[in-house]
CSV table of C-alpha atoms and ligand atoms in Angstrom, one decimal:
chain,number,residue,atom,x,y,z
A,1,UNK,CA,0.0,0.0,0.0
A,2,UNK,CA,1.5,3.4,-0.9
A,3,UNK,CA,0.9,6.6,0.9
A,4,UNK,CA,-0.8,8.5,-1.9
A,5,UNK,CA,-3.4,10.8,-0.3
A,6,UNK,CA,-7.0,10.1,-1.3
A,7,UNK,CA,-10.1,12.2,-0.9
A,8,UNK,CA,-11.1,10.6,2.4
A,9,UNK,CA,-11.3,11.2,6.1
A,10,UNK,CA,-8.0,10.1,7.8
A,11,UNK,CA,-8.1,9.2,11.4
A,12,UNK,CA,-4.7,10.1,12.8
A,13,UNK,CA,-3.6,9.2,16.3
A,14,UNK,CA,-1.2,11.7,17.9
A,15,UNK,CA,1.2,11.3,20.9
A,16,UNK,CA,-0.1,10.8,24.4
A,17,UNK,CA,2.9,12.6,26.0
A,18,UNK,CA,6.1,11.9,24.1
A,19,UNK,CA,6.1,14.1,21.0
A,20,UNK,CA,8.3,11.6,19.1
A,21,UNK,CA,5.6,9.0,19.1
A,22,UNK,CA,4.0,10.4,16.0
A,23,UNK,CA,4.5,7.8,13.2
A,24,UNK,CA,6.2,8.7,9.9
A,25,UNK,CA,3.0,7.9,8.1
A,26,UNK,CA,1.0,10.3,10.4
A,27,UNK,CA,3.5,13.1,9.7
A,28,UNK,CA,3.2,12.5,6.0
A,29,UNK,CA,-0.5,12.4,6.1
A,30,UNK,CA,-0.9,15.5,8.2
A,31,UNK,CA,1.4,17.4,5.9
A,32,UNK,CA,-0.4,16.3,2.7
A,33,UNK,CA,-4.1,16.4,3.5
A,34,UNK,CA,-5.9,19.6,2.7
A,35,UNK,CA,-7.3,20.2,6.1
A,36,UNK,CA,-7.0,18.9,9.7
A,37,UNK,CA,-10.0,18.8,11.9
A,38,UNK,CA,-8.7,19.2,15.5
A,39,UNK,CA,-10.4,18.9,18.9
A,40,UNK,CA,-8.5,22.0,20.1
A,41,UNK,CA,-6.6,23.8,17.4
A,42,UNK,CA,-4.4,25.8,19.8
A,43,UNK,CA,-3.3,22.6,21.6
A,44,UNK,CA,-2.5,20.8,18.3
A,45,UNK,CA,-0.6,23.7,16.9
A,46,UNK,CA,2.3,22.8,19.2
A,47,UNK,CA,2.5,19.3,17.6
A,48,UNK,CA,2.2,20.7,14.1
A,49,UNK,CA,4.9,23.3,14.8
A,50,UNK,CA,7.2,20.6,16.2
A,51,UNK,CA,6.9,18.7,12.9
A,52,UNK,CA,6.8,21.7,10.6
A,53,UNK,CA,3.3,20.8,9.4
A,54,UNK,CA,1.6,23.8,7.9
A,55,UNK,CA,-1.8,22.3,7.0
A,56,UNK,CA,-4.8,24.5,7.8
A,57,UNK,CA,-6.7,23.4,10.9
A,58,UNK,CA,-10.4,23.8,11.8
A,59,UNK,CA,-12.0,22.9,15.1
A,60,UNK,CA,-14.0,19.7,15.3
A,61,UNK,CA,-15.0,18.8,18.9
A,62,UNK,CA,-17.8,17.3,20.9
A,63,UNK,CA,-20.0,20.4,20.6
A,64,UNK,CA,-19.8,21.0,16.9
A,65,UNK,CA,-19.3,17.6,15.4
A,66,UNK,CA,-22.9,17.1,14.3
A,67,UNK,CA,-23.1,20.6,13.0
A,68,UNK,CA,-19.9,20.3,10.9
A,69,UNK,CA,-20.4,16.8,9.5
A,70,UNK,CA,-22.1,18.0,6.3
A,71,UNK,CA,-19.3,20.5,5.7
A,72,UNK,CA,-16.8,17.7,6.2
A,73,UNK,CA,-18.6,15.2,3.8
A,74,UNK,CA,-19.0,17.9,1.1
A,75,UNK,CA,-15.4,18.9,1.4
A,76,UNK,CA,-14.3,15.4,0.9
A,77,UNK,CA,-16.8,14.9,-2.0
A,78,UNK,CA,-15.3,18.0,-3.6
A,79,UNK,CA,-12.0,16.1,-3.9
A,80,UNK,CA,-10.3,17.1,-0.7
A,81,UNK,CA,-8.6,15.0,2.0
A,82,UNK,CA,-9.2,15.7,5.7
A,83,UNK,CA,-7.4,14.4,8.7
A,84,UNK,CA,-9.1,14.1,12.1
A,85,UNK,CA,-6.9,14.5,15.3
A,86,UNK,CA,-7.8,14.8,18.9
A,87,UNK,CA,-5.7,16.4,21.8
A,88,UNK,CA,-3.9,13.1,22.4
A,89,UNK,CA,-4.0,9.5,21.3
A,90,UNK,CA,-6.5,7.9,19.0
A,91,UNK,CA,-9.5,10.1,18.0
A,92,UNK,CA,-12.9,8.5,19.0
A,93,UNK,CA,-11.4,6.6,21.9
A,94,UNK,CA,-12.9,8.7,24.7
A,95,UNK,CA,-12.5,11.6,22.3
A,96,UNK,CA,-14.6,13.3,19.6
A,97,UNK,CA,-15.1,11.8,16.1
A,98,UNK,CA,-17.8,9.2,16.4
A,99,UNK,CA,-20.5,11.3,14.8
A,100,UNK,CA,-18.4,12.3,11.8
A,101,UNK,CA,-17.0,8.9,11.2
A,102,UNK,CA,-20.4,7.2,11.4
A,103,UNK,CA,-21.9,9.9,9.1
A,104,UNK,CA,-19.0,9.5,6.6
A,105,UNK,CA,-19.7,5.8,6.5
A,106,UNK,CA,-23.4,6.3,6.1
A,107,UNK,CA,-22.8,8.7,3.2
A,108,UNK,CA,-20.3,6.4,1.5
A,109,UNK,CA,-17.3,8.6,2.2
A,110,UNK,CA,-14.1,6.7,2.6
A,111,UNK,CA,-12.5,6.7,6.1
A,112,UNK,CA,-8.9,5.6,6.4
A,113,UNK,CA,-7.5,4.8,9.9
A,114,UNK,CA,-3.9,5.1,10.8
A,115,UNK,CA,-2.6,3.0,13.7
A,116,UNK,CA,-0.8,4.9,16.6
A,117,UNK,CA,-0.8,5.9,20.2
A,118,UNK,CA,-3.7,5.0,22.5
A,119,UNK,CA,-3.3,5.2,26.3
A,120,UNK,CA,-5.5,2.1,27.0
A,121,UNK,CA,-3.5,-0.2,24.7
A,122,UNK,CA,-0.1,1.3,25.8
A,123,UNK,CA,-1.0,0.7,29.5
A,124,UNK,CA,-2.4,-2.8,28.9
A,125,UNK,CA,0.6,-3.9,26.9
A,126,UNK,CA,2.9,-3.4,29.9
A,127,UNK,CA,0.5,-4.1,32.7
A,128,UNK,CA,1.3,-7.8,33.3
A,129,UNK,CA,-2.5,-8.4,33.3
A,130,UNK,CA,-4.0,-10.9,30.8
A,131,UNK,CA,-4.4,-9.3,27.4
A,132,UNK,CA,-5.9,-12.2,25.5
A,133,UNK,CA,-9.4,-10.8,26.3
A,134,UNK,CA,-10.1,-7.3,27.7
A,135,UNK,CA,-12.8,-4.7,27.8
A,136,UNK,CA,-12.3,-1.0,27.5
A,137,UNK,CA,-14.9,1.0,29.4
A,138,UNK,CA,-13.7,4.6,29.0
A,139,UNK,CA,-14.3,7.0,31.9
A,140,UNK,CA,-16.3,5.7,34.9
A,141,UNK,CA,-19.5,7.6,35.8
A,142,UNK,CA,-18.9,10.5,38.3
A,143,UNK,CA,-22.2,10.1,40.3
A,144,UNK,CA,-21.8,7.8,43.2
A,145,UNK,CA,-24.7,5.5,42.5
A,146,UNK,CA,-23.9,5.1,38.8
A,147,UNK,CA,-20.2,4.5,39.6
A,148,UNK,CA,-21.2,1.8,42.0
A,149,UNK,CA,-23.5,0.2,39.5
A,150,UNK,CA,-20.9,0.2,36.8
A,151,UNK,CA,-18.3,-1.4,39.1
A,152,UNK,CA,-20.9,-3.9,40.3
A,153,UNK,CA,-21.4,-4.8,36.6
A,154,UNK,CA,-17.8,-6.1,36.4
A,155,UNK,CA,-17.8,-7.9,39.8
A,156,UNK,CA,-17.8,-11.3,38.0
A,157,UNK,CA,-16.0,-10.2,34.8
A,158,UNK,CA,-13.3,-12.6,33.7
A,159,UNK,CA,-11.7,-10.2,31.2
A,160,UNK,CA,-9.3,-7.4,32.2
A,161,UNK,CA,-11.2,-4.2,32.5
A,162,UNK,CA,-9.6,-0.9,31.3
A,163,UNK,CA,-10.7,2.5,32.3
A,164,UNK,CA,-9.5,6.1,32.0
A,165,UNK,CA,-9.4,8.3,35.1
A,166,UNK,CA,-8.4,11.8,36.0
A,167,UNK,CA,-6.1,12.9,38.9
A,168,UNK,CA,-9.1,14.6,40.6
A,169,UNK,CA,-11.0,11.4,40.8
A,170,UNK,CA,-8.5,8.6,41.2
A,171,UNK,CA,-8.8,8.3,45.0
A,172,UNK,CA,-12.6,8.6,44.9
A,173,UNK,CA,-12.7,5.9,42.2
A,174,UNK,CA,-10.3,3.6,44.0
A,175,UNK,CA,-12.4,3.9,47.2
A,176,UNK,CA,-15.4,2.7,45.2
A,177,UNK,CA,-13.3,-0.1,43.6
A,178,UNK,CA,-12.2,-1.4,46.9
A,179,UNK,CA,-15.7,-1.2,48.4
A,180,UNK,CA,-17.6,-2.7,45.5
A,181,UNK,CA,-15.1,-5.2,44.1
A,182,UNK,CA,-13.4,-6.0,47.4
A,183,UNK,CA,-10.0,-5.0,48.8
A,184,UNK,CA,-8.3,-8.0,47.3
A,185,UNK,CA,-9.2,-7.4,43.6
A,186,UNK,CA,-6.0,-6.8,41.7
A,187,UNK,CA,-5.6,-3.4,40.2
A,188,UNK,CA,-2.8,-2.1,37.9
A,189,UNK,CA,-2.4,1.7,37.3
A,190,UNK,CA,-0.4,3.0,34.4
A,191,UNK,CA,0.4,6.7,35.1
A,192,UNK,CA,1.9,9.4,32.9
A,193,UNK,CA,2.7,6.9,30.1
A,194,UNK,CA,5.4,7.9,27.7
A,195,UNK,CA,6.3,10.9,29.9
A,196,UNK,CA,9.1,11.6,32.4
A,197,UNK,CA,7.2,10.2,35.4
A,198,UNK,CA,5.8,7.1,33.8
A,199,UNK,CA,5.0,4.5,36.5
A,200,UNK,CA,3.1,1.3,36.9
A,201,UNK,CA,1.5,0.4,40.3
A,202,UNK,CA,0.3,-3.2,40.8
A,203,UNK,CA,-1.5,-3.9,44.0
A,204,UNK,CA,-4.8,-5.3,45.5
A,205,UNK,CA,-7.4,-2.5,45.5
A,206,UNK,CA,-7.3,-1.9,49.3
A,207,UNK,CA,-3.5,-1.5,49.3
A,208,UNK,CA,-3.6,0.6,46.2
A,209,UNK,CA,-5.8,3.1,47.9
A,210,UNK,CA,-3.4,3.4,50.8
A,211,UNK,CA,-0.4,3.6,48.5
A,212,UNK,CA,-2.0,6.5,46.5
A,213,UNK,CA,-2.9,8.4,49.6
A,214,UNK,CA,0.6,8.1,51.1
A,215,UNK,CA,2.3,10.3,48.5
A,216,UNK,CA,0.5,13.2,46.7
A,217,UNK,CA,2.8,12.8,43.6
A,218,UNK,CA,1.3,9.4,43.0
A,219,UNK,CA,-2.1,11.0,42.2
A,220,UNK,CA,-0.7,13.6,39.8
A,221,UNK,CA,-0.9,13.2,36.0
A,222,UNK,CA,-2.9,11.0,33.8
A,223,UNK,CA,-4.1,7.5,34.6
A,224,UNK,CA,-5.2,4.3,33.0
A,225,UNK,CA,-6.9,2.1,35.6
A,226,UNK,CA,-6.9,-1.7,34.9
A,227,UNK,CA,-8.9,-4.1,37.0
A,228,UNK,CA,-8.1,-7.8,36.8
A,229,UNK,CA,-10.8,-10.1,35.8
A,230,UNK,CA,-11.8,-12.9,38.2
A,231,UNK,CA,-10.0,-16.1,37.4
A,232,UNK,CA,-13.0,-18.0,36.2
A,233,UNK,CA,-16.7,-17.7,36.7
A,234,UNK,CA,-16.7,-20.2,39.5
A,235,UNK,CA,-14.3,-18.1,41.5
A,236,UNK,CA,-16.1,-16.6,44.4
A,237,UNK,CA,-16.4,-12.9,43.5
A,238,UNK,CA,-17.1,-10.0,45.8
A,239,UNK,CA,-20.7,-9.8,44.7
A,240,UNK,CA,-21.2,-13.5,45.8
A,241,UNK,CA,-19.5,-12.7,49.1
A,242,UNK,CA,-21.7,-9.6,49.6
A,243,UNK,CA,-24.9,-11.7,48.9
A,244,UNK,CA,-23.7,-14.3,51.4
A,245,UNK,CA,-23.1,-11.7,54.1
A,246,UNK,CA,-26.6,-10.3,53.6
A,247,UNK,CA,-28.3,-13.7,53.7
A,248,UNK,CA,-26.2,-14.8,56.7
A,249,UNK,CA,-27.9,-12.2,58.8
A,250,UNK,CA,-31.2,-14.1,58.3
A,251,UNK,CA,-30.2,-17.7,57.5
A,252,UNK,CA,-27.9,-20.5,58.6
A,253,UNK,CA,-24.7,-21.0,56.6
A,254,UNK,CA,-25.8,-24.3,55.0
A,255,UNK,CA,-28.9,-22.7,53.6
A,256,UNK,CA,-27.0,-19.6,52.5
A,257,UNK,CA,-24.5,-21.7,50.6
A,258,UNK,CA,-27.3,-23.6,48.9
A,259,UNK,CA,-29.2,-20.5,47.9
A,260,UNK,CA,-26.1,-18.7,46.6
A,261,UNK,CA,-24.9,-21.8,44.7
A,262,UNK,CA,-28.2,-21.8,42.8
A,263,UNK,CA,-28.3,-18.0,42.2
A,264,UNK,CA,-24.7,-17.9,40.9
A,265,UNK,CA,-24.4,-21.3,39.5
A,266,UNK,CA,-21.6,-22.3,41.9
A,267,UNK,CA,-20.8,-25.3,44.0
A,268,UNK,CA,-22.6,-25.4,47.4
A,269,UNK,CA,-19.6,-27.0,49.1
A,270,UNK,CA,-17.2,-24.5,47.7
A,271,UNK,CA,-19.3,-21.7,49.1
A,272,UNK,CA,-19.7,-23.4,52.4
A,273,UNK,CA,-15.9,-23.9,52.8
A,274,UNK,CA,-15.1,-20.4,51.6
A,275,UNK,CA,-17.5,-19.0,54.2
A,276,UNK,CA,-15.9,-21.1,57.0
A,277,UNK,CA,-12.3,-20.2,55.9
A,278,UNK,CA,-13.2,-16.5,55.7
A,279,UNK,CA,-15.0,-16.3,59.1
A,280,UNK,CA,-18.5,-15.8,57.6
A,281,UNK,CA,-21.0,-17.3,59.9
A,282,UNK,CA,-24.7,-17.7,59.9
A,283,UNK,CA,-27.4,-17.1,62.4
A,284,UNK,CA,-27.1,-20.5,64.1
A,285,UNK,CA,-23.3,-21.0,63.7
B,301,SAM,N1,-7.9,9.3,22.8
B,301,SAM,C1,-7.0,9.1,23.9
B,301,SAM,C2,-6.4,7.7,23.7
B,301,SAM,O1,-6.4,7.2,22.6
B,301,SAM,O2,-5.8,7.2,24.7
B,301,SAM,C3,-7.7,9.2,25.3
B,301,SAM,C4,-8.3,10.6,25.5
B,301,SAM,S1,-9.1,10.8,27.0
B,301,SAM,C5,-9.9,12.3,26.8
B,301,SAM,C6,-7.9,11.2,28.1
B,301,SAM,C7,-7.6,10.1,29.1
B,301,SAM,O3,-6.7,9.1,28.6
B,301,SAM,C8,-6.8,10.6,30.4
B,301,SAM,O4,-7.7,11.2,31.3
B,301,SAM,C9,-6.2,9.4,30.9
B,301,SAM,O5,-7.1,8.6,31.6
B,301,SAM,C10,-5.8,8.7,29.6
B,301,SAM,N2,-4.5,9.1,29.1
B,301,SAM,C11,-4.1,9.9,28.1
B,301,SAM,N3,-2.8,10.0,28.1
B,301,SAM,C12,-2.3,9.3,29.1
B,301,SAM,C13,-1.0,9.1,29.5
B,301,SAM,N4,0.1,9.6,28.9
B,301,SAM,N5,-0.8,8.3,30.6
B,301,SAM,C14,-1.9,7.7,31.2
B,301,SAM,N6,-3.1,7.9,30.8
B,301,SAM,C15,-3.3,8.7,29.8
């Protein structure tokens, strides 16, 4: 495949910190397209200046995407090439672009993706967590109830779960993770990737929370939060434990083990042994 520029929409990932992470093809494309649609033109000007790219930019962000999509499609139909970039990483990945890409596809306008930086994939690749199957869930909800529900939805998830998080909310989120998924759930945080203070923290949720609180510098910068999946569905997850704890207030352990086994499709004896080994006792124990 050669790099001749076509009349199409190019999706161009940009660095997530280290300016030298722009691929040669991305530089060529940004230089040779007619226009660049950027999430924040002032922010992206720094990148373009660094690479001597003089292509004209226009703003294309969450608030004007729908409004600008006809302009974009008509521009491309008029024989022009347009590149889409966001402030950092891959456009559309927790960034603007979905509306214009889906519209281009609907209208039969060619969309050409370039591979490149993405914080989620960068973090996952070095996390040490299983990468054969994973789910990317973007930013967690900010409201407490929605946050807890979202976390509850991954209580029994076997795949690695990948989230984005801001420095303002990392402690609050970790508190919820430890509470909803249990202090023992393994968490890996990739912080300030590709930058000077790049770090990986790998701890059970409860210890991670303490570790982050100990030193303010640990909660500065940008974060990818990765939560390990449970080993297999028969593993006794925090939601099963919570249900057992609730039922144990009313029922004897034997009964609780039987009820939970049928709700969660687990083995009665395994639950019974787990409860005994973890000091969970029923009304008559
Ligand atoms: N489109 C981007 C991508 O492909 O990764 C993500 C954009 S999203 C608005 C920004 C979030 O990505 C940050 O809040 C942070 O969670 C994560 N992120 C971006 N750069 C990062 C970095 N250098 N280190 C760790 N996380 C980063």
